[in-house]
Structures are given as structure tokens and as C-alpha cells.
């Protein structure tokens, strides 16, 4: 077996959709995984109560990273949540006991209804998480967001592949690291990342290649030291995620000849201790067009949540009882969540 490869850089890419790549088709992605000589994902999963209401407000992003599982980018204006769907999300939220609203994209901040949605969730007493790529905070309409978030106590969960410039720029494009550090400094300046429970700043790491995320706790220590000493930046916690074998990361795995090796790595590292904490068990994921999913990864593969009567679930006819009785849709991509220490929106699981 060859040594695991790293993502080649330093340029970012463009969306699969804009390149008319065959892998822009989610069916083609699923077929690609199905063709591999591997065992299938074994366990049947059932949902518990909804704790996290995750809303993906669209695929528009100011960046176009190679590992992106969303196929997001500056060209993805085709996939943006409307105000009508935002209001349907709020009405559905009111029917659940979810205490956390997790906003993701693309760059969620670029949706024109983002601030309205945040304000409505805060007014409902929800803890709001913004999944932020950092660099968006330097773009024109978003420059005031650090202060705006601080006033509302929004938790900011930021992707930063690595505390070293080279690793981050390899994955996200040249110059990304410098802009990310500038954005982190702005968040620090308004009180984020300094231990205040209302101003939590969490960083998200994912590996720059065909290997599993390292030990979360020791990485957090190393990153805190590295960012503080070299850049004067502080943060509260680090979460480490495995790269999911879907979308642009799947494309890279395939084109670099790493697909079989990476999938074997995930399957061989299957850890049943991660099952109880899988995010699909306590999260409901809403797509930009109102379709409902068990998680953000199923959303990107268009594997819709199915009610017990077999109908695909949609926010416009939100039915918490029917959703509670569903089975979670799984596939080989799920090995990305159960490998090693596990991987979820909240980080390692075991
Ligand atoms: S910043 Fe996030 S959503 Fe945007 S292209 Fe990169 S990985 Fe995808
Ligand atoms: S991808 Fe992960 S979170 Fe989604 S259904 Fe599979 S195991 Fe659950």
C-alpha cells in the first residue's frame, strides 16, 4: 500500500457543477462507492429526539476548496434558501424540542436571509451556531459580522484546516491562511475565543489528504500553542473531522488513485463505540430547497429522510412523529463517521 497522499495545491478548484463533472451527479457518486470491493455499512440506525436543527441555507461560497463535500463555490447561486423556506424552517423548529440551530452552507452568511434567520432563532432562545469559513468575514457585506455575532451570542465554528500556512493553503487555496488569521484576530478583538461561554470560538480541522484526523485533544493543545505563539490568536476548542468520501473529496480521491486505499482505511478503522453519538441520531438536516435529511452528508448525496410510509420528508409538511419513526438512510460514505475516534459536526465521538 502506498503512503497516503496529500491534496496537491496550492490552487483552489471550481465546483463539479460548473465543470460538468460526472461526479456532479450524486447517483454517480453513490455508484462509484458501490463499485468498490468492500463490505457494506453494517448497522441499522434509528433516530433519537432532535437536539440540533441544522439548516443548510445554500451552496454559495466565496471559496472553492478541493475537499469540499458540498460542491460549494462562488458560482453556486443556483442553490440558495428562499425567505419562504426560511419561514417554514422556523415554523418547524417551533414544533421540536431542539435547543441548537446549526447554520451551514456554503458560506451561510452569504444568504440574504441569514441575519433574519439568526435573529428569529435567537428570539426563540436557541443556541445558534454559525459554520464559518473565516475568509467570508473579510468580504464587503460581512465585515461587521464579528460584532453582530457577539451581540447575539452566536457560537462561531470556523474551518481552518491547519495552524500552519502550507497545509491550509494546500486545501483552501493560496492566501487563505493569511486571511483566516486576520478574521480570527477580528473575532478575538470582540471577545471571541477567550473562554467566555457566550462567545465561543471553535476551530475545525480536517486532514489535508487520504488519512484520518489525528487525536483531537493533543491537536487542540498543539494548535493553541502554535496560533498563540506565531499569531497571537486564541480559540476555545478544536474539533477534528474525517474527510467524507463524497463530492470534491471523492473526485480528488479518484483522480489521485487514493480511493480504494482511503475507503479500506475507513472500513478497517470502523469503531462501533462511535455509533451512539452519530450526529444523524440527534440532528435533522434541512436542505436549501426544504428537503429533509438525516445529516448534511446524506443531504449532499441527495439521500432524503424517508417517513415510515416511504414518502420523502419536506419542511413544508413537517411531521415530527413520522420523522421519529423513520430509519436513518446509510451507505458506504457512513464509514467516514465511524472510523477511528469517529467524526461528527461536534468532532470526535469516542
Ligand atoms: S469554505 Fe467550506 S463550503 Fe466553502 S468551498 Fe470551502 S469547504 Fe466548501
Ligand atoms: S453519514 Fe454519518 S451522520 Fe450521516 S447517516 Fe451516515 S453515519 Fe449518520
GROMACS .gro file of C-alpha atoms and ligand atoms in nm:
model
  366
    1UNK     CA    1   0.000   0.000   0.000
    2UNK     CA    2   0.136   0.344  -0.090
    3UNK     CA    3   0.181   0.616   0.171
    4UNK     CA    4  -0.134   0.831   0.197
    5UNK     CA    5  -0.118   1.127  -0.034
    6UNK     CA    6  -0.182   1.489   0.042
    7UNK     CA    7  -0.407   1.720  -0.153
    8UNK     CA    8  -0.196   1.884  -0.420
    9UNK     CA    9  -0.203   2.263  -0.427
   10UNK     CA   10  -0.171   2.549  -0.400
   11UNK     CA   11  -0.474   2.648  -0.607
   12UNK     CA   12  -0.837   2.601  -0.510
   13UNK     CA   13  -1.071   2.445  -0.761
   14UNK     CA   14  -1.414   2.513  -0.910
   15UNK     CA   15  -1.742   2.335  -0.845
   16UNK     CA   16  -1.817   1.997  -1.002
   17UNK     CA   17  -2.136   2.151  -1.136
   18UNK     CA   18  -1.956   2.432  -1.323
   19UNK     CA   19  -1.709   2.183  -1.474
   20UNK     CA   20  -1.992   1.950  -1.578
   21UNK     CA   21  -1.803   1.674  -1.399
   22UNK     CA   22  -1.974   1.333  -1.399
   23UNK     CA   23  -1.940   1.339  -1.020
   24UNK     CA   24  -2.173   1.641  -1.003
   25UNK     CA   25  -2.435   1.367  -1.018
   26UNK     CA   26  -2.498   1.223  -0.672
   27UNK     CA   27  -2.604   0.896  -0.838
   28UNK     CA   28  -2.261   0.874  -0.996
   29UNK     CA   29  -2.101   0.936  -0.656
   30UNK     CA   30  -2.303   0.657  -0.497
   31UNK     CA   31  -2.225   0.423  -0.789
   32UNK     CA   32  -1.855   0.499  -0.750
   33UNK     CA   33  -1.865   0.394  -0.385
   34UNK     CA   34  -2.090   0.094  -0.459
   35UNK     CA   35  -1.845  -0.044  -0.717
   36UNK     CA   36  -1.565  -0.083  -0.463
   37UNK     CA   37  -1.498  -0.431  -0.327
   38UNK     CA   38  -1.575  -0.351   0.034
   39UNK     CA   39  -1.821  -0.462   0.294
   40UNK     CA   40  -2.133  -0.251   0.336
   41UNK     CA   41  -2.204  -0.024   0.631
   42UNK     CA   42  -2.338  -0.271   0.886
   43UNK     CA   43  -2.566  -0.117   1.145
   44UNK     CA   44  -2.927  -0.005   1.109
   45UNK     CA   45  -2.960   0.335   1.276
   46UNK     CA   46  -3.267   0.483   1.443
   47UNK     CA   47  -3.311   0.847   1.543
   48UNK     CA   48  -3.337   0.978   1.899
   49UNK     CA   49  -3.501   1.313   1.988
   50UNK     CA   50  -3.399   1.606   1.767
   51UNK     CA   51  -3.143   1.812   1.959
   52UNK     CA   52  -2.988   2.001   1.671
   53UNK     CA   53  -3.186   2.161   1.389
   54UNK     CA   54  -2.935   2.205   1.111
   55UNK     CA   55  -3.020   2.433   0.823
   56UNK     CA   56  -2.810   2.443   0.509
   57UNK     CA   57  -2.902   2.779   0.359
   58UNK     CA   58  -2.728   2.718   0.028
   59UNK     CA   59  -2.416   2.633  -0.168
   60UNK     CA   60  -2.294   2.983  -0.244
   61UNK     CA   61  -1.947   3.032  -0.101
   62UNK     CA   62  -1.668   3.284  -0.153
   63UNK     CA   63  -1.423   2.991  -0.170
   64UNK     CA   64  -1.391   2.668  -0.368
   65UNK     CA   65  -1.186   2.422  -0.162
   66UNK     CA   66  -1.066   2.094  -0.304
   67UNK     CA   67  -1.204   1.879  -0.023
   68UNK     CA   68  -1.550   2.044  -0.017
   69UNK     CA   69  -1.826   1.788   0.040
   70UNK     CA   70  -2.092   2.045  -0.055
   71UNK     CA   71  -1.958   2.130  -0.403
   72UNK     CA   72  -1.992   2.491  -0.295
   73UNK     CA   73  -1.837   2.788  -0.468
   74UNK     CA   74  -1.886   3.144  -0.595
   75UNK     CA   75  -2.083   3.008  -0.893
   76UNK     CA   76  -2.344   2.821  -0.683
   77UNK     CA   77  -2.614   3.088  -0.688
   78UNK     CA   78  -2.844   2.811  -0.815
   79UNK     CA   79  -2.884   2.669  -0.465
   80UNK     CA   80  -2.998   2.933  -0.213
   81UNK     CA   81  -3.268   2.903   0.054
   82UNK     CA   82  -3.560   3.141  -0.006
   83UNK     CA   83  -3.730   3.355   0.260
   84UNK     CA   84  -4.037   3.134   0.228
   85UNK     CA   85  -3.835   2.822   0.312
   86UNK     CA   86  -3.662   3.005   0.596
   87UNK     CA   87  -4.004   3.077   0.746
   88UNK     CA   88  -4.108   2.714   0.702
   89UNK     CA   89  -3.790   2.615   0.889
   90UNK     CA   90  -3.880   2.846   1.177
   91UNK     CA   91  -4.234   2.705   1.193
   92UNK     CA   92  -4.092   2.351   1.200
   93UNK     CA   93  -3.834   2.445   1.461
   94UNK     CA   94  -4.118   2.555   1.686
   95UNK     CA   95  -4.256   2.201   1.670
   96UNK     CA   96  -3.935   2.042   1.800
   97UNK     CA   97  -3.750   2.047   2.130
   98UNK     CA   98  -3.422   2.134   1.956
   99UNK     CA   99  -3.216   2.377   2.161
  100UNK     CA  100  -2.948   2.430   1.898
  101UNK     CA  101  -2.979   2.571   1.547
  102UNK     CA  102  -2.675   2.492   1.335
  103UNK     CA  103  -2.642   2.712   1.026
  104UNK     CA  104  -2.428   2.589   0.744
  105UNK     CA  105  -2.372   2.627   0.370
  106UNK     CA  106  -2.164   2.709   0.151
  107UNK     CA  107  -2.089   3.023   0.339
  108UNK     CA  108  -2.421   3.065   0.523
  109UNK     CA  109  -2.352   3.434   0.582
  110UNK     CA  110  -2.396   3.500   0.207
  111UNK     CA  111  -2.762   3.402   0.206
  112UNK     CA  112  -2.964   3.730   0.201
  113UNK     CA  113  -3.194   3.596   0.476
  114UNK     CA  114  -2.913   3.486   0.708
  115UNK     CA  115  -2.943   3.772   0.959
  116UNK     CA  116  -3.321   3.742   0.972
  117UNK     CA  117  -3.289   3.369   1.042
  118UNK     CA  118  -3.031   3.421   1.316
  119UNK     CA  119  -3.239   3.691   1.484
  120UNK     CA  120  -3.553   3.473   1.475
  121UNK     CA  121  -3.365   3.179   1.631
  122UNK     CA  122  -3.207   3.396   1.900
  123UNK     CA  123  -3.551   3.545   1.978
  124UNK     CA  124  -3.672   3.186   2.034
  125UNK     CA  125  -3.395   3.132   2.290
  126UNK     CA  126  -3.199   2.890   2.070
  127UNK     CA  127  -2.824   2.849   2.076
  128UNK     CA  128  -2.717   2.945   1.725
  129UNK     CA  129  -2.406   2.804   1.561
  130UNK     CA  130  -2.264   2.967   1.251
  131UNK     CA  131  -2.035   2.737   1.048
  132UNK     CA  132  -1.800   2.995   0.909
  133UNK     CA  133  -1.509   2.964   0.665
  134UNK     CA  134  -1.340   3.271   0.825
  135UNK     CA  135  -1.240   3.441   0.499
  136UNK     CA  136  -1.602   3.541   0.435
  137UNK     CA  137  -1.573   3.775   0.735
  138UNK     CA  138  -1.337   3.991   0.527
  139UNK     CA  139  -1.582   4.028   0.238
  140UNK     CA  140  -1.779   4.351   0.198
  141UNK     CA  141  -2.125   4.268   0.334
  142UNK     CA  142  -1.991   4.052   0.617
  143UNK     CA  143  -1.722   4.273   0.766
  144UNK     CA  144  -1.938   4.373   1.062
  145UNK     CA  145  -2.037   4.016   1.149
  146UNK     CA  146  -1.791   3.960   1.437
  147UNK     CA  147  -1.954   4.242   1.637
  148UNK     CA  148  -2.303   4.144   1.515
  149UNK     CA  149  -2.247   3.783   1.627
  150UNK     CA  150  -2.107   3.893   1.964
  151UNK     CA  151  -2.417   4.100   2.045
  152UNK     CA  152  -2.636   3.793   1.982
  153UNK     CA  153  -2.406   3.533   2.144
  154UNK     CA  154  -2.377   3.330   1.822
  155UNK     CA  155  -2.125   3.047   1.851
  156UNK     CA  156  -1.876   3.062   1.565
  157UNK     CA  157  -1.741   2.729   1.441
  158UNK     CA  158  -1.468   2.801   1.190
  159UNK     CA  159  -1.295   2.578   0.945
  160UNK     CA  160  -0.918   2.612   0.947
  161UNK     CA  161  -0.754   2.300   0.804
  162UNK     CA  162  -0.427   2.361   0.988
  163UNK     CA  163  -0.242   2.611   1.206
  164UNK     CA  164   0.039   2.607   0.952
  165UNK     CA  165   0.009   2.819   0.639
  166UNK     CA  166   0.116   2.549   0.392
  167UNK     CA  167  -0.138   2.287   0.496
  168UNK     CA  168  -0.425   2.534   0.498
  169UNK     CA  169  -0.339   2.688   0.161
  170UNK     CA  170  -0.300   2.343   0.003
  171UNK     CA  171  -0.662   2.265   0.084
  172UNK     CA  172  -0.826   2.605   0.052
  173UNK     CA  173  -0.616   2.798  -0.195
  174UNK     CA  174  -0.317   3.034  -0.175
  175UNK     CA  175  -0.359   3.325   0.067
  176UNK     CA  176  -0.638   3.158   0.264
  177UNK     CA  177  -0.430   3.114   0.576
  178UNK     CA  178  -0.337   3.480   0.599
  179UNK     CA  179  -0.699   3.590   0.554
  180UNK     CA  180  -0.817   3.333   0.808
  181UNK     CA  181  -0.573   3.465   1.066
  182UNK     CA  182  -0.696   3.818   1.002
  183UNK     CA  183  -1.057   3.703   1.055
  184UNK     CA  184  -0.962   3.519   1.376
  185UNK     CA  185  -0.798   3.836   1.506
  186UNK     CA  186  -1.120   4.027   1.440
  187UNK     CA  187  -1.319   3.765   1.631
  188UNK     CA  188  -1.069   3.778   1.918
  189UNK     CA  189  -1.093   4.158   1.921
  190UNK     CA  190  -1.465   4.146   2.002
  191UNK     CA  191  -1.418   3.883   2.276
  192UNK     CA  192  -1.444   3.551   2.090
  193UNK     CA  193  -1.209   3.267   2.181
  194UNK     CA  194  -1.118   3.393   2.526
  195UNK     CA  195  -1.315   3.147   2.739
  196UNK     CA  196  -1.641   3.343   2.757
  197UNK     CA  197  -1.933   3.094   2.734
  198UNK     CA  198  -2.141   3.333   2.517
  199UNK     CA  199  -1.857   3.397   2.277
  200UNK     CA  200  -1.732   3.052   2.190
  201UNK     CA  201  -1.491   3.018   1.904
  202UNK     CA  202  -1.431   2.663   1.783
  203UNK     CA  203  -1.191   2.564   1.507
  204UNK     CA  204  -1.249   2.270   1.275
  205UNK     CA  205  -0.964   2.065   1.137
  206UNK     CA  206  -0.984   1.808   0.863
  207UNK     CA  207  -0.685   1.622   0.723
  208UNK     CA  208  -0.512   1.750   0.410
  209UNK     CA  209  -0.511   1.413   0.239
  210UNK     CA  210  -0.620   1.048   0.239
  211UNK     CA  211  -0.575   0.981   0.608
  212UNK     CA  212  -0.779   1.001   0.928
  213UNK     CA  213  -0.799   1.301   1.159
  214UNK     CA  214  -0.544   1.286   1.442
  215UNK     CA  215  -0.610   1.287   1.816
  216UNK     CA  216  -0.839   1.583   1.883
  217UNK     CA  217  -0.716   1.668   2.233
  218UNK     CA  218  -0.347   1.666   2.153
  219UNK     CA  219  -0.409   1.860   1.832
  220UNK     CA  220  -0.605   2.120   2.026
  221UNK     CA  221  -0.307   2.171   2.260
  222UNK     CA  222  -0.065   2.196   1.968
  223UNK     CA  223  -0.288   2.438   1.776
  224UNK     CA  224  -0.347   2.660   2.076
  225UNK     CA  225   0.025   2.689   2.126
  226UNK     CA  226   0.102   2.734   1.754
  227UNK     CA  227  -0.160   3.003   1.690
  228UNK     CA  228  -0.088   3.193   2.012
  229UNK     CA  229   0.290   3.196   1.970
  230UNK     CA  230   0.300   3.269   1.598
  231UNK     CA  231  -0.004   3.489   1.551
  232UNK     CA  232  -0.136   3.598   1.891
  233UNK     CA  233  -0.467   3.420   1.814
  234UNK     CA  234  -0.673   3.233   2.077
  235UNK     CA  235  -0.971   2.999   2.048
  236UNK     CA  236  -1.180   2.781   2.282
  237UNK     CA  237  -1.187   2.435   2.129
  238UNK     CA  238  -1.079   2.236   1.827
  239UNK     CA  239  -1.278   1.962   1.660
  240UNK     CA  240  -1.121   1.717   1.417
  241UNK     CA  241  -1.327   1.568   1.134
  242UNK     CA  242  -1.252   1.295   0.884
  243UNK     CA  243  -1.295   1.390   0.519
  244UNK     CA  244  -1.606   1.226   0.376
  245UNK     CA  245  -1.562   1.030   0.051
  246UNK     CA  246  -1.818   1.236  -0.138
  247UNK     CA  247  -1.831   1.530  -0.379
  248UNK     CA  248  -1.500   1.709  -0.447
  249UNK     CA  249  -1.304   1.499  -0.196
  250UNK     CA  250  -1.432   1.189  -0.376
  251UNK     CA  251  -1.319   1.345  -0.703
  252UNK     CA  252  -0.973   1.405  -0.561
  253UNK     CA  253  -0.954   1.052  -0.415
  254UNK     CA  254  -1.043   0.908  -0.753
  255UNK     CA  255  -0.816   1.128  -0.964
  256UNK     CA  256  -0.519   1.079  -0.733
  257UNK     CA  257  -0.560   0.700  -0.717
  258UNK     CA  258  -0.634   0.708  -0.345
  259UNK     CA  259  -0.997   0.598  -0.344
  260UNK     CA  260  -0.960   0.224  -0.273
  261UNK     CA  261  -0.690   0.285  -0.014
  262UNK     CA  262  -0.887   0.554   0.167
  263UNK     CA  263  -1.210   0.355   0.176
  264UNK     CA  264  -1.021   0.049   0.305
  265UNK     CA  265  -0.872   0.272   0.573
  266UNK     CA  266  -1.219   0.389   0.680
  267UNK     CA  267  -1.365   0.037   0.679
  268UNK     CA  268  -1.074  -0.115   0.870
  269UNK     CA  269  -1.092   0.161   1.130
  270UNK     CA  270  -1.466   0.103   1.190
  271UNK     CA  271  -1.532   0.171   1.559
  272UNK     CA  272  -1.872   0.060   1.696
  273UNK     CA  273  -1.819   0.284   2.001
  274UNK     CA  274  -1.897   0.582   1.773
  275UNK     CA  275  -2.250   0.465   1.688
  276UNK     CA  276  -2.432   0.607   1.989
  277UNK     CA  277  -2.304   0.960   1.919
  278UNK     CA  278  -2.351   0.977   1.542
  279UNK     CA  279  -2.497   1.314   1.454
  280UNK     CA  280  -2.771   1.163   1.238
  281UNK     CA  281  -2.932   1.027   1.554
  282UNK     CA  282  -2.999   1.368   1.711
  283UNK     CA  283  -2.977   1.610   1.418
  284UNK     CA  284  -3.229   1.692   1.150
  285UNK     CA  285  -3.076   1.846   0.840
  286UNK     CA  286  -3.276   2.081   0.616
  287UNK     CA  287  -3.158   2.142   0.261
  288UNK     CA  288  -3.168   2.481   0.085
  289UNK     CA  289  -3.484   2.372  -0.101
  290UNK     CA  290  -3.662   2.243   0.210
  291UNK     CA  291  -3.594   1.873   0.164
  292UNK     CA  292  -3.511   1.691   0.488
  293UNK     CA  293  -3.216   1.463   0.556
  294UNK     CA  294  -3.062   1.262   0.838
  295UNK     CA  295  -2.738   1.460   0.814
  296UNK     CA  296  -2.550   1.708   0.599
  297UNK     CA  297  -2.361   1.428   0.421
  298UNK     CA  298  -2.680   1.248   0.320
  299UNK     CA  299  -2.802   1.586   0.205
  300UNK     CA  300  -2.506   1.626  -0.028
  301UNK     CA  301  -2.575   1.277  -0.169
  302UNK     CA  302  -2.947   1.360  -0.200
  303UNK     CA  303  -3.036   1.063   0.021
  304UNK     CA  304  -3.356   1.209   0.161
  305UNK     CA  305  -3.502   1.119   0.500
  306UNK     CA  306  -3.796   0.884   0.445
  307UNK     CA  307  -4.106   0.870   0.657
  308UNK     CA  308  -4.231   0.520   0.752
  309UNK     CA  309  -4.481   0.538   0.461
  310UNK     CA  310  -4.185   0.573   0.223
  311UNK     CA  311  -4.251   0.939   0.135
  312UNK     CA  312  -3.955   1.174   0.121
  313UNK     CA  313  -3.977   1.429   0.401
  314UNK     CA  314  -4.004   1.802   0.325
  315UNK     CA  315  -4.015   2.103   0.554
  316UNK     CA  316  -4.349   2.216   0.407
  317UNK     CA  317  -4.525   1.914   0.563
  318UNK     CA  318  -4.310   1.876   0.869
  319UNK     CA  319  -4.429   1.587   1.083
  320UNK     CA  320  -4.214   1.523   1.393
  321UNK     CA  321  -4.392   1.196   1.481
  322UNK     CA  322  -4.341   1.049   1.135
  323UNK     CA  323  -3.976   1.156   1.139
  324UNK     CA  324  -3.921   0.999   1.482
  325UNK     CA  325  -4.045   0.666   1.344
  326UNK     CA  326  -3.810   0.666   1.042
  327UNK     CA  327  -3.497   0.462   0.984
  328UNK     CA  328  -3.181   0.656   0.905
  329UNK     CA  329  -3.055   0.616   0.548
  330UNK     CA  330  -2.699   0.481   0.549
  331UNK     CA  331  -2.439   0.393   0.288
  332UNK     CA  332  -2.068   0.332   0.247
  333UNK     CA  333  -1.993   0.703   0.299
  334UNK     CA  334  -2.104   0.647   0.662
  335UNK     CA  335  -1.771   0.473   0.729
  336UNK     CA  336  -1.629   0.827   0.734
  337UNK     CA  337  -1.823   0.894   1.055
  338UNK     CA  338  -1.735   0.569   1.232
  339UNK     CA  339  -1.362   0.546   1.158
  340UNK     CA  340  -1.115   0.576   1.443
  341UNK     CA  341  -1.236   0.819   1.708
  342UNK     CA  342  -1.537   0.896   1.488
  343UNK     CA  343  -1.640   1.219   1.325
  344UNK     CA  344  -1.945   1.440   1.361
  345UNK     CA  345  -2.035   1.810   1.350
  346UNK     CA  346  -1.920   1.819   1.712
  347UNK     CA  347  -1.590   1.640   1.647
  348UNK     CA  348  -1.460   1.305   1.774
  349UNK     CA  349  -1.713   1.061   1.922
  350UNK     CA  350  -1.512   0.801   2.110
  351LIG     S1  351  -1.525   2.716   0.259
  351LIG    FE1  352  -1.642   2.528   0.313
  351LIG     S2  353  -1.830   2.538   0.192
  351LIG    FE2  354  -1.686   2.686   0.103
  351LIG     S3  355  -1.583   2.572  -0.062
  351LIG    FE3  356  -1.456   2.554   0.122
  351LIG     S4  357  -1.520   2.362   0.221
  351LIG    FE4  358  -1.682   2.420   0.074
  352LIG     S1  359  -2.302   0.997   0.703
  352LIG    FE1  360  -2.264   0.981   0.923
  352LIG     S2  361  -2.414   1.114   1.017
  352LIG    FE2  362  -2.483   1.073   0.806
  352LIG     S3  363  -2.618   0.897   0.816
  352LIG    FE3  364  -2.413   0.819   0.778
  352LIG     S4  365  -2.329   0.774   0.983
  352LIG    FE4  366  -2.505   0.908   1.010
   0.00000   0.00000   0.00000
